[in-house]
Short mmCIF file of C-alpha atoms and ligand atoms in Angstrom, two decimals:
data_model
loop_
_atom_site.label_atom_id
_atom_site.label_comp_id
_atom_site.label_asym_id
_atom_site.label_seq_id
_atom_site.Cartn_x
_atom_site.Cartn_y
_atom_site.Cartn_z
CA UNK A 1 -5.89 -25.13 -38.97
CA UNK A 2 -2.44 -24.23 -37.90
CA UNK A 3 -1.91 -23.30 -34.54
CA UNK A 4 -3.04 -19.61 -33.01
CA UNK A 5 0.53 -18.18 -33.08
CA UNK A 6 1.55 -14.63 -32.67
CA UNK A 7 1.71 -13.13 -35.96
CA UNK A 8 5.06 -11.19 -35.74
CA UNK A 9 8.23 -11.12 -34.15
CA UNK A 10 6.84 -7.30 -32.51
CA UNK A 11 3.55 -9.17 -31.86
CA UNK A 12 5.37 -11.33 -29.16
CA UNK A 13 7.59 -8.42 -27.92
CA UNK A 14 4.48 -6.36 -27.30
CA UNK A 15 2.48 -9.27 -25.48
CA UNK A 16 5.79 -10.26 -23.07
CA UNK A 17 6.53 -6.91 -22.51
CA UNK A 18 3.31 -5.83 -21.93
CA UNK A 19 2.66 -8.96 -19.28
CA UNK A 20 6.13 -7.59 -17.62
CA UNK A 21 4.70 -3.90 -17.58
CA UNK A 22 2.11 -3.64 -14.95
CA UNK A 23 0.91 -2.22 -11.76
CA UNK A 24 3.98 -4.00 -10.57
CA UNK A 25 6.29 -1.45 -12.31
CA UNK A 26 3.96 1.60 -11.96
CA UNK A 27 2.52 1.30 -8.92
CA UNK A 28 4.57 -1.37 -7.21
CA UNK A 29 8.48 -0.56 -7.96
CA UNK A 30 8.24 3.24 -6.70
CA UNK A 31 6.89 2.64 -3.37
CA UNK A 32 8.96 -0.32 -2.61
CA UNK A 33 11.78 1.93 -4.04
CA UNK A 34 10.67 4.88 -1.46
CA UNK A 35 10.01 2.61 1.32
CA UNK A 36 13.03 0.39 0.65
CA UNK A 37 15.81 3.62 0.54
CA UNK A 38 15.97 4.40 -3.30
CA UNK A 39 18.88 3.98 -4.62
CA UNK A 40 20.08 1.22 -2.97
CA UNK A 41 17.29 -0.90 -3.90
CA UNK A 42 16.77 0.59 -7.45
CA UNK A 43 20.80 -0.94 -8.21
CA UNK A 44 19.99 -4.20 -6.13
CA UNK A 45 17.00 -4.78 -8.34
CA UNK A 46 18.79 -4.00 -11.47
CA UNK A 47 21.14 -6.73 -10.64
CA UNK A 48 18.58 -9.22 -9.87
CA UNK A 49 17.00 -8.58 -13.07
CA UNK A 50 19.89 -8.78 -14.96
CA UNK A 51 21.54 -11.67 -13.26
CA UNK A 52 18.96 -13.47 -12.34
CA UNK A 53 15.62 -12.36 -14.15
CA UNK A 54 17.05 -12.63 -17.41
CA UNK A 55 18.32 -16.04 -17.44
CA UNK A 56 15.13 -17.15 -16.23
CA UNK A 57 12.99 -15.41 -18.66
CA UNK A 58 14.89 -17.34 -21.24
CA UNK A 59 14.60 -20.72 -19.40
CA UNK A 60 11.03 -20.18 -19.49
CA UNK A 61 10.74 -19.06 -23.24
CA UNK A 62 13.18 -22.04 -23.99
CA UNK A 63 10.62 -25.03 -22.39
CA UNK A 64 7.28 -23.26 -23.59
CA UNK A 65 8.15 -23.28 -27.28
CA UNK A 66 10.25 -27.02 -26.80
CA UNK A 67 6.86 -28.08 -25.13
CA UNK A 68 4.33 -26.31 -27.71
CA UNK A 69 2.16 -26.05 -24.19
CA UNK A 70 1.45 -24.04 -21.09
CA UNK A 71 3.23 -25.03 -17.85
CA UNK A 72 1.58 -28.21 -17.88
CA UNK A 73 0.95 -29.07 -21.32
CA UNK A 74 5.23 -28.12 -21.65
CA UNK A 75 6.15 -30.07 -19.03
CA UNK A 76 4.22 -33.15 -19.75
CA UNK A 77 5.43 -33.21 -22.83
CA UNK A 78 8.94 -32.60 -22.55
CA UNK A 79 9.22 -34.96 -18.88
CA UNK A 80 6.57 -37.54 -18.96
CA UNK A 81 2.71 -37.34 -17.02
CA UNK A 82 4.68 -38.08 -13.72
CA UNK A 83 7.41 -35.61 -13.99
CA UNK A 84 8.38 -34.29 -10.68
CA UNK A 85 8.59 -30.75 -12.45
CA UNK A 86 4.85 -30.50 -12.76
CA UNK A 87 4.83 -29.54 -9.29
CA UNK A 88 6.09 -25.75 -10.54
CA UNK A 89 3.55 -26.22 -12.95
CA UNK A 90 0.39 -26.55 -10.72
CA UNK A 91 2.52 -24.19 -8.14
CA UNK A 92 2.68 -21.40 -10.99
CA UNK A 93 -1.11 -21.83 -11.99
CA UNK A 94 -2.17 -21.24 -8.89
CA UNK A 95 0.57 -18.42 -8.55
CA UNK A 96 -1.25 -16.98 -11.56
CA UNK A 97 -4.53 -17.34 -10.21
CA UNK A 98 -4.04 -15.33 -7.14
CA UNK A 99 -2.11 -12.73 -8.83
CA UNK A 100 -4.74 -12.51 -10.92
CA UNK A 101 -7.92 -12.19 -8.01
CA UNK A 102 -6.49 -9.07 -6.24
CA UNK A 103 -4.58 -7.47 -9.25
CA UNK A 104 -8.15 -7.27 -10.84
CA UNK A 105 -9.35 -5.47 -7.52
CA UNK A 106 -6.31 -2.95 -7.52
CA UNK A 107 -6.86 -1.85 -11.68
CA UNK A 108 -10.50 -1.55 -10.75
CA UNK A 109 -9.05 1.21 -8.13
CA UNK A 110 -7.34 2.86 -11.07
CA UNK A 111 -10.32 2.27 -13.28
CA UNK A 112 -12.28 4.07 -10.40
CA UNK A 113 -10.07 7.06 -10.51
CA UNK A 114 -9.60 7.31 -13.77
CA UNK A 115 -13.18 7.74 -14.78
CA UNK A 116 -13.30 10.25 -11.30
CA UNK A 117 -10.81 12.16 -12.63
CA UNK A 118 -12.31 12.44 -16.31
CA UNK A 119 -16.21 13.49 -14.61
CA UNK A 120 -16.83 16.78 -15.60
CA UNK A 121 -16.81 19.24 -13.22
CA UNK A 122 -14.23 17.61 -11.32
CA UNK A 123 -13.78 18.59 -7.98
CA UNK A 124 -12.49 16.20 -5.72
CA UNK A 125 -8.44 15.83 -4.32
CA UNK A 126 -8.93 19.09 -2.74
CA UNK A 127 -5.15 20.05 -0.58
CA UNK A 128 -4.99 17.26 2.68
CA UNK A 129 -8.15 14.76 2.07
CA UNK A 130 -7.01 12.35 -0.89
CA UNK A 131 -5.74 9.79 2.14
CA UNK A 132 -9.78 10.02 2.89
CA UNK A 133 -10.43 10.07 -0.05
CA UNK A 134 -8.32 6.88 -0.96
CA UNK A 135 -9.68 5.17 2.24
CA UNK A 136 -13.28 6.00 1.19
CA UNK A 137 -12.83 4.65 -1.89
CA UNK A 138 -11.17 0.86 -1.40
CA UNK A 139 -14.22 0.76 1.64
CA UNK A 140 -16.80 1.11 -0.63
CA UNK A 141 -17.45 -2.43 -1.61
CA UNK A 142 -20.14 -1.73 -4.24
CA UNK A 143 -18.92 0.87 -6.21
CA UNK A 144 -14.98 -0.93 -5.91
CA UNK A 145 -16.70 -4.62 -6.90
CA UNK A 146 -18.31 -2.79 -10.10
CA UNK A 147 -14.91 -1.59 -11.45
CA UNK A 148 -13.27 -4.89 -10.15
CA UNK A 149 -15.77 -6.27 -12.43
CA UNK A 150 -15.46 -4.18 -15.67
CA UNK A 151 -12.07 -4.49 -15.71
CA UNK A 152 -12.29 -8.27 -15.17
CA UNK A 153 -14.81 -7.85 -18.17
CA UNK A 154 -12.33 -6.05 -20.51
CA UNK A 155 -9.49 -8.65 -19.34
CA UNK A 156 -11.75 -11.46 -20.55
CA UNK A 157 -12.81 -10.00 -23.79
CA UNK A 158 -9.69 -10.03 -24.86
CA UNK A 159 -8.54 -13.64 -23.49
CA UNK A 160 -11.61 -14.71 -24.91
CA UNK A 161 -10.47 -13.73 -28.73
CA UNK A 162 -7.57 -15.91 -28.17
CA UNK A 163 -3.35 -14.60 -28.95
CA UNK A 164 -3.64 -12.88 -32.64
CA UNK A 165 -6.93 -11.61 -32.37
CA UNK A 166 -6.84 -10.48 -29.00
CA UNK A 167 -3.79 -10.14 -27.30
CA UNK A 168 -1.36 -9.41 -29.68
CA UNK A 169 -3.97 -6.57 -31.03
CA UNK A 170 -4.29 -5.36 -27.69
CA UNK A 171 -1.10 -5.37 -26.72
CA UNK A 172 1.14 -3.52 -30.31
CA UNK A 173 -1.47 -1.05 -29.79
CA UNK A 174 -1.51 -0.12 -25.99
CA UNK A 175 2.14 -0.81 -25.57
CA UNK A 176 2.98 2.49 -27.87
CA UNK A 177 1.05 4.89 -25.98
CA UNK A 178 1.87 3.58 -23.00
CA UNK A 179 5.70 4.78 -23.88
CA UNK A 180 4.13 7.97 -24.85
CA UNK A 181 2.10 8.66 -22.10
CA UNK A 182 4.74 7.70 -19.48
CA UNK A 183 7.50 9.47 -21.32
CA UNK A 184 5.08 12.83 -21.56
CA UNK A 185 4.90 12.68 -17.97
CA UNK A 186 8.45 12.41 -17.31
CA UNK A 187 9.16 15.27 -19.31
CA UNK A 188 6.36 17.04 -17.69
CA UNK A 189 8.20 16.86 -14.80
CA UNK A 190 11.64 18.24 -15.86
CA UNK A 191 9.73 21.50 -14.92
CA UNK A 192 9.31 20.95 -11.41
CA UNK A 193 11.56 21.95 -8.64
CA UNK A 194 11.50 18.31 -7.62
CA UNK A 195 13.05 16.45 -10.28
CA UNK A 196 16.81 16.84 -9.02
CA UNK A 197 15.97 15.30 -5.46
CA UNK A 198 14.23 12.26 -7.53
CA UNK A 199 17.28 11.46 -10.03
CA UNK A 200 19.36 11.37 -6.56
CA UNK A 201 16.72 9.69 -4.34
CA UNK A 202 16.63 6.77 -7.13
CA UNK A 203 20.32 6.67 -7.98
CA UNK A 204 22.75 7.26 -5.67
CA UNK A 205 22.68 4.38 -3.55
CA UNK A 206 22.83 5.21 0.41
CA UNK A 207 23.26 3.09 3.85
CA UNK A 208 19.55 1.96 4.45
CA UNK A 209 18.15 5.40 6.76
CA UNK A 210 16.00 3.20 9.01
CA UNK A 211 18.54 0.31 9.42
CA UNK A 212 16.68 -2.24 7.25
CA UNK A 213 19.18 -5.16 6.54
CA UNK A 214 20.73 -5.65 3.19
CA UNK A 215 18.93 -8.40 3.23
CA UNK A 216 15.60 -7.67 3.24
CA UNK A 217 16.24 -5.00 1.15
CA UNK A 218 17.62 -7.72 -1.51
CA UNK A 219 14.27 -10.35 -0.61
CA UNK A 220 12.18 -7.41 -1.88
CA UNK A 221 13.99 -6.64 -4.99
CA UNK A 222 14.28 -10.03 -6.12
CA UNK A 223 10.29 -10.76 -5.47
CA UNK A 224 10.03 -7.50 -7.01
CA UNK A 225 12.20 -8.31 -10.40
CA UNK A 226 10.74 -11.99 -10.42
CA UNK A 227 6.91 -10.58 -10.37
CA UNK A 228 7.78 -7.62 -12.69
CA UNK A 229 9.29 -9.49 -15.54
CA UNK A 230 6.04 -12.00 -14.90
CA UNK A 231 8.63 -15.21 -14.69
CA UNK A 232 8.40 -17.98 -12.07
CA UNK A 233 4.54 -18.85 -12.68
CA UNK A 234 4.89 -20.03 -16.26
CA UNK A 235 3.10 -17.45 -18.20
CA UNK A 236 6.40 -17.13 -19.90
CA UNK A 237 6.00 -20.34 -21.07
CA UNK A 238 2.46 -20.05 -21.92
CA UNK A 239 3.31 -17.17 -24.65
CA UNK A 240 6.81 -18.83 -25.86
CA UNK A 241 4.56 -22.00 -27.35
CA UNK A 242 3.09 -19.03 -29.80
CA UNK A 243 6.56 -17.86 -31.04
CA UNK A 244 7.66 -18.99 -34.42
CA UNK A 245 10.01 -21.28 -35.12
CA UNK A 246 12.56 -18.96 -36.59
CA UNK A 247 12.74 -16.56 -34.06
CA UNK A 248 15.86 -15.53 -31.68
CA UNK A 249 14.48 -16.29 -27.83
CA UNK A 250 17.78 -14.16 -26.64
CA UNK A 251 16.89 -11.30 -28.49
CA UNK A 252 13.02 -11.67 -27.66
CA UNK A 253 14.02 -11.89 -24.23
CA UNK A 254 16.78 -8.96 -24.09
CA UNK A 255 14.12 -6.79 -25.58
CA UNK A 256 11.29 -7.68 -22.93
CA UNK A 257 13.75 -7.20 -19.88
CA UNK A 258 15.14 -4.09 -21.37
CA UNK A 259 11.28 -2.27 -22.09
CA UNK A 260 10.45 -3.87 -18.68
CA UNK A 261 13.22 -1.56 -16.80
CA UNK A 262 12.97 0.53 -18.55
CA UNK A 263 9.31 1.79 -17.73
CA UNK A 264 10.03 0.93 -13.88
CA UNK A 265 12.96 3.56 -14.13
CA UNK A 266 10.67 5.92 -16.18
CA UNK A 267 7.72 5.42 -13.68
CA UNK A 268 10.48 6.42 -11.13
CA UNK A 269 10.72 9.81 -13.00
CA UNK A 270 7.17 9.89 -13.10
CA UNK A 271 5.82 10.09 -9.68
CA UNK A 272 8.64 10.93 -7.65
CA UNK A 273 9.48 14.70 -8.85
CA UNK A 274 5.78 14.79 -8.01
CA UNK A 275 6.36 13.62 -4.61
CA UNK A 276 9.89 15.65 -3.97
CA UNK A 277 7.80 19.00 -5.51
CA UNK A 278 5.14 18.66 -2.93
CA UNK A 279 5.60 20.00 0.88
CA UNK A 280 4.41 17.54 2.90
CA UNK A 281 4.61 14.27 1.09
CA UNK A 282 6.72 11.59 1.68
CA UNK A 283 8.87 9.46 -0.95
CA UNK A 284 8.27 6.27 1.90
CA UNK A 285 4.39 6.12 1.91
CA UNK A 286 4.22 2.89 1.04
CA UNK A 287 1.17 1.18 -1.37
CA UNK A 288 -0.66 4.18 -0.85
CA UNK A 289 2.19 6.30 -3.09
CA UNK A 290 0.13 5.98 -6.20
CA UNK A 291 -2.97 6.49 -5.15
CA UNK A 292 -2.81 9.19 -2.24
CA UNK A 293 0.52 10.67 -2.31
CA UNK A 294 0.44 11.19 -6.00
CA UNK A 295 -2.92 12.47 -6.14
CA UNK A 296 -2.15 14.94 -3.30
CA UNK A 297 0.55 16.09 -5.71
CA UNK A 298 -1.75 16.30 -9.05
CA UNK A 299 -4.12 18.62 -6.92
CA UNK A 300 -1.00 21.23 -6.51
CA UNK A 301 0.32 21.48 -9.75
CA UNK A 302 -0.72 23.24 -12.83
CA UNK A 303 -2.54 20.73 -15.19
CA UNK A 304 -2.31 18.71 -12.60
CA UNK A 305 -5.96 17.47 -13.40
CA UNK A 306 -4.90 16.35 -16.85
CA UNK A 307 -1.93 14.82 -15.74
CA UNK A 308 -3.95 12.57 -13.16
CA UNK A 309 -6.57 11.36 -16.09
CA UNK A 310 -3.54 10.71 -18.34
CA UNK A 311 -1.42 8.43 -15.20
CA UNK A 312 -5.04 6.42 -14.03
CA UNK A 313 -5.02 6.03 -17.98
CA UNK A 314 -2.01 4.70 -18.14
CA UNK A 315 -2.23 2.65 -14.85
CA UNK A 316 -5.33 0.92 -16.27
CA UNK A 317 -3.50 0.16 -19.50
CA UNK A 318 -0.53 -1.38 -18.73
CA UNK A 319 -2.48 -3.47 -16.00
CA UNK A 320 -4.81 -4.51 -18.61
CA UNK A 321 -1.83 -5.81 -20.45
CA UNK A 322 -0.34 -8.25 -17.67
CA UNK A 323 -4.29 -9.23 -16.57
CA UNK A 324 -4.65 -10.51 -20.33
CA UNK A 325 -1.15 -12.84 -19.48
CA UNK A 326 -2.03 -14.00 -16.18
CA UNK A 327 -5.69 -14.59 -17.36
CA UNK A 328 -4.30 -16.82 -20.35
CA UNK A 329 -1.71 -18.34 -17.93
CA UNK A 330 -4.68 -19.97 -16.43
CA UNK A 331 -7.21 -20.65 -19.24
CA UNK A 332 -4.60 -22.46 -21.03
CA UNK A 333 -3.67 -24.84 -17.35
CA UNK A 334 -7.80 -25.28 -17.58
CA UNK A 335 -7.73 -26.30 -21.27
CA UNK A 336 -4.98 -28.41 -21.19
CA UNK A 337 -5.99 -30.39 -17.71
CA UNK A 338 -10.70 -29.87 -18.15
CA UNK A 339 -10.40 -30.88 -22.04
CA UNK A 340 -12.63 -27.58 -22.13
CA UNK A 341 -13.14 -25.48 -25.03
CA UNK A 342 -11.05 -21.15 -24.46
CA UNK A 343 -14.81 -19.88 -23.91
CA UNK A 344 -15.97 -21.70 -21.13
CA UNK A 345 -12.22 -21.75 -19.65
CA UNK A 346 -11.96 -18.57 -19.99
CA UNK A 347 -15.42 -17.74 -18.26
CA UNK A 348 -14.84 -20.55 -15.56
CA UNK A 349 -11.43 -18.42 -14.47
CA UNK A 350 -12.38 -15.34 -14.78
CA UNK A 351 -15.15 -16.66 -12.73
CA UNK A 352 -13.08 -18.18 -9.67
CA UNK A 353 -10.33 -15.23 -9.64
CA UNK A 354 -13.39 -12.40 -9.68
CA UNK A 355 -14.99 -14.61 -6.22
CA UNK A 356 -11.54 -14.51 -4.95
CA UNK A 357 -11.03 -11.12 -5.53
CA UNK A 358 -14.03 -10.00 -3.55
CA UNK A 359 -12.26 -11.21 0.25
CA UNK A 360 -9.28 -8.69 -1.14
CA UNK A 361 -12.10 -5.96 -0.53
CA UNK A 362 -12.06 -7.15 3.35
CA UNK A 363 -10.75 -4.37 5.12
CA UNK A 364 -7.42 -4.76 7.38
CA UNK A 365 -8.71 -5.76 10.47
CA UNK A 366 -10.05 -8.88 9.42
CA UNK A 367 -7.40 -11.77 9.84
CA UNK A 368 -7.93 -14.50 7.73
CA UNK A 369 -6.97 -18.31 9.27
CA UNK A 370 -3.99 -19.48 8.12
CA UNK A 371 -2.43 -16.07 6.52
CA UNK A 372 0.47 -14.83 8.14
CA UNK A 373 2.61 -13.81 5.20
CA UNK A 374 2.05 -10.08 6.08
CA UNK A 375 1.27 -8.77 9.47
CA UNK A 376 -2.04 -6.63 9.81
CA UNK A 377 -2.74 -6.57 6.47
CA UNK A 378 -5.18 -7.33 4.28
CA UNK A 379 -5.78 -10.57 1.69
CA UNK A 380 -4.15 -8.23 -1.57
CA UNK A 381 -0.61 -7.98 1.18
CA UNK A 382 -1.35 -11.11 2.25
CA UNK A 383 -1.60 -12.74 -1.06
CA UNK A 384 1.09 -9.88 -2.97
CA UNK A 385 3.57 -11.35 0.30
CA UNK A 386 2.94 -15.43 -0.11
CA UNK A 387 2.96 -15.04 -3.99
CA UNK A 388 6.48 -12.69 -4.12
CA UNK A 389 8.22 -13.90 -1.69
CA UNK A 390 7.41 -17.28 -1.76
CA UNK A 391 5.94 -19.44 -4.66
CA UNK A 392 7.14 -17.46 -7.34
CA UNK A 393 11.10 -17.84 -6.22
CA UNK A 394 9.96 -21.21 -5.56
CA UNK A 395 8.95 -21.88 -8.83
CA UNK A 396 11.51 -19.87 -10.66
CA UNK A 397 14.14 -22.13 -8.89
CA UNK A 398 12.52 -25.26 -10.17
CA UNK A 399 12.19 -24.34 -14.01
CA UNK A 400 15.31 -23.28 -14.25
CA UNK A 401 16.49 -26.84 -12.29
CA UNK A 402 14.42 -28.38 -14.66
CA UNK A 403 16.21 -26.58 -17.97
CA UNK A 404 19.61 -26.96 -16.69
CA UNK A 405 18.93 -30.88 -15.18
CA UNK A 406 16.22 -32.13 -17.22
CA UNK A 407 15.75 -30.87 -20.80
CA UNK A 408 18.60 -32.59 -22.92
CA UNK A 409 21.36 -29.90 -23.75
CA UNK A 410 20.53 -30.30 -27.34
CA UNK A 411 16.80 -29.01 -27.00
CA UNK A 412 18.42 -26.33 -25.37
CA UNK A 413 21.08 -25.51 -27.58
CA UNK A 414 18.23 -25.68 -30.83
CA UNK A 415 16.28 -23.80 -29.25
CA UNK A 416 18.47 -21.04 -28.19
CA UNK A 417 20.17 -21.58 -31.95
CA UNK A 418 23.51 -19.78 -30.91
CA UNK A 419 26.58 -21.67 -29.33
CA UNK A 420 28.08 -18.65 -28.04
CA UNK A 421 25.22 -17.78 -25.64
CA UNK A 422 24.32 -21.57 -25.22
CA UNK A 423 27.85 -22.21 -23.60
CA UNK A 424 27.55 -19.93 -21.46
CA UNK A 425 23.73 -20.15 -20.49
CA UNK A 426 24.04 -24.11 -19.67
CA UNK A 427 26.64 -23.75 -16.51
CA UNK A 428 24.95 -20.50 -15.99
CA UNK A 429 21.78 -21.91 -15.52
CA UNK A 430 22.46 -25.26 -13.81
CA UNK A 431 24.73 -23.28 -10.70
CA UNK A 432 24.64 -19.49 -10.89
CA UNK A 433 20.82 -19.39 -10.63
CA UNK A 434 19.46 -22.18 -8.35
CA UNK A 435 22.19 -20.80 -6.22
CA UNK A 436 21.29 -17.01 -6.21
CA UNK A 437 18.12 -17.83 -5.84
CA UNK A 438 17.93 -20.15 -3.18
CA UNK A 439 20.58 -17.67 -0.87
CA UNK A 440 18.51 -15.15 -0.77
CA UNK A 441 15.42 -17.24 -0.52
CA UNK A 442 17.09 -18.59 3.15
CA UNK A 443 18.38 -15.21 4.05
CA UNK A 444 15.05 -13.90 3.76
CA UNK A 445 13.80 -16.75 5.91
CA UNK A 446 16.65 -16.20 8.50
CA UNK A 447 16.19 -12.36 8.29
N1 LIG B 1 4.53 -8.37 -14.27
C1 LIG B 1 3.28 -7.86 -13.84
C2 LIG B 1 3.47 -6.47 -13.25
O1 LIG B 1 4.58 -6.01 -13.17
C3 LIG B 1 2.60 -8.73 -12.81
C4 LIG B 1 2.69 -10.18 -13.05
C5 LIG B 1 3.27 -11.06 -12.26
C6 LIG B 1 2.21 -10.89 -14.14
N2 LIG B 1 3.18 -12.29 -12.77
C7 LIG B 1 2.55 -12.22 -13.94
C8 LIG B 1 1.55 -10.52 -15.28
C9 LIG B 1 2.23 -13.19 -14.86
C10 LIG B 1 1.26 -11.49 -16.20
C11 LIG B 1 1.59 -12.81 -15.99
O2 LIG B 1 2.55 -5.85 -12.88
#
């Protein structure tokens, strides 16, 4: 039996893509856009992700199908069992791993509200209490572990059918409407009497209001691109050793970046006219945006009720679409190092990352030893912090080392299977990269 490879060249664009899209571009991207300025970060992040994101989305489709493995399985293969390179490997498994224990806790939010907003009779959001509201709901460790768990569930039912039955199925069906439901709310909100302030707010870049350092403003954009377009763990490289032979990785990966940006900029559109339309609310709210500021603003608008079971919907969905990736990224690391079979990998890490998961429900005044990464936070800032700022730069910076150093030019050159862009991606990649990355990595240390 051949090998369980996606079926078409849409199948793969759907799967990247839809690891890219996630709560990191719905949820994520507009309220580190509000709290980071707007504009200025919306064009630093742009140039991260073309710059820098790109290049290493490639690197990472270029060892995964040279490998025919997942970060380890790749590696190994293409370096030896000692190779130094593993070390991005392991770091991106575990990278994975913790991505995947509170992202599971945060969809199970949107789960929660989803199915709140779809009960009939709905009542709740009333003007003024959806911060309660909000608060009540992530405290209420019973009802938040049950949807932490069902979406866990759906995640693993899908991981569990393996790439053509289950993720590429998923993922060319739920990718669509996602476009439709996120465009439908962007063109609901033409209407409002906000939308002018939001196309300026995200922009027209402006001098940072409170101060905040160029900087710090650029350390957030780049964790921000890296952990959108789901590169520096591997799970890149865990989908590329599914991709046909015959197909272009440039174009693959010019696609995925551009639908990736795309929906940030569109979820942009979608929440802040929202925001800008309400009296009261603020565009700076921070992780909260989403789930109380937005909310606040569903309960003042016409259809507004509707429009909050379609954007929980759509939350849910594109989340479900990264879990699946991340969830893989890790069964695969399991297969390849436990000799197990996908079932009981899949079970044994959905197992771990749902135990994990459970200390992200630990409120904010509990300091866990050892975490500093976020000040007075909880474990999901704590973790979202040491994973974005930290390992996944860290491990971004060694694949593409280990593509420009280590893989021989010509695996590079068959694999990219176009001299024009190879000449210029080999230089690119061996200097342009390790150094962008590793400046702003030390800035962000200094700052
Ligand atoms: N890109 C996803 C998002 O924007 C999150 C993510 C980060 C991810 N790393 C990943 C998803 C690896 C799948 C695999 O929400």
């Amino acid at each position: 039996m051949g090998k369980d490879n996606f079926k078409s060249k849409l199948g793969i664009i759907a799967a990247t893509a839809g690891s890219a899209v996630g709560l990191g571009n719905l949820w994520g991207f507009p309220y580190k856009a509000g709290e980071n300025g707007g504009g200025t970060f919306v064009l630093i992040y742009l140039l991260c992700v073309v710059f820098v994101g790109m290049p290493v989305m490639l690197s990472e489709f270029i060892i995964g199908r040279a490998g025919q493995g997942g970060p380890i399985g790749s590696v190994t293969k293409l370096d030896g069992e000692k190779s130094k390179f593993l070390s991005a490997s392991y770091l991106g498994t575990l990278t994975s791993f913790f991505i995947l224990s509170f992202y599971c806790v945060i969809a199970g939010w949107a789960l929660n509200y989803f199915c709140t907003y779809l009960a009939p009779g709905f009542s709740v959001f009333a003007d003024g209490n959806s911060g309660e509201i909000f608060g009540a709901t992530i405290s209420d460790f019973s009802t938040s572990t049950f949807y932490q768990i069902a979406f866990m569930l759906m995640t693993l039912g899908v991981v569990i059918l393996g790439i053509k039955n289950g993720i590429e199925k998923l993922t060319k069906i739920m990718m669509p409407v996602l476009f439709g439901i996120i465009l439908l709310m962007v063109f609901y909100n033409f209407t409002l009497s906000g939308f002018g302030e939001a196309v300026n707010f995200l922009f027209i870049p402006k001098p940072p209001a409170d101060g905040s350092s160029i900087f710090s403003i650029a350390i957030a954009a780049l964790g921000q691109a890296f952990f959108s377009l789901s590169i520096g763990m591997g799970a890149v490289i865990t989908y590329a050793q599914y991709v046909d032979k015959k197909e272009d990785l440039s174009k693959i990966t010019f696609s995925v970046v551009i639908a990736d940006t795309l929906v940030a900029i569109l979820a942009g559109l979608a929440i802040f006219p929202i925001i800008f339309s309400t009296p009261g609310l603020e565009p700076s709210e921070g992780a909260g945006l989403a789930f109380v500021s937005l909310t606040a603003g569903f309960s003042n608008m016409p259809f507004g009720h509707i429009i909050g079971v379609i954007f929980f919907a759509l939350l849910v969905i594109a989340a479900l679409t990264s879990s699946v990736s991340l969830l893989e990224n890790i069964v695969v690391a399991v297969m390849e190092k436990g000799k197990l079979n996908r079932k009981t990998a899949t079970f044994l890490a959905a197992g771990a990352a749902t135990f994990v998961g459970l200390f992200c429900q630990i409120g904010a005044n509990f300091q866990f030893p050892l975490l500093n990464f976020a000040a007075n936070s909880t474990l999901i800032d704590q973790l979202d912090a040491f994973t974005m700022q930290w390992t996944i730069p860290i491990g971004a910076f060694i694949f593409s080392i280990f593509t420009g150093y280590r893989l021989k030019p010509e695996i590079v050159r068959e694999q990219i299977n176009n001299d024009k862009i190879a000449n210029i991606f080999i230089p690119y990649v061996k200097v342009v990269i390790p150094v962008a990355i590793a400046c702003i990595f030390i800035f962000g240390i200094i700052g």
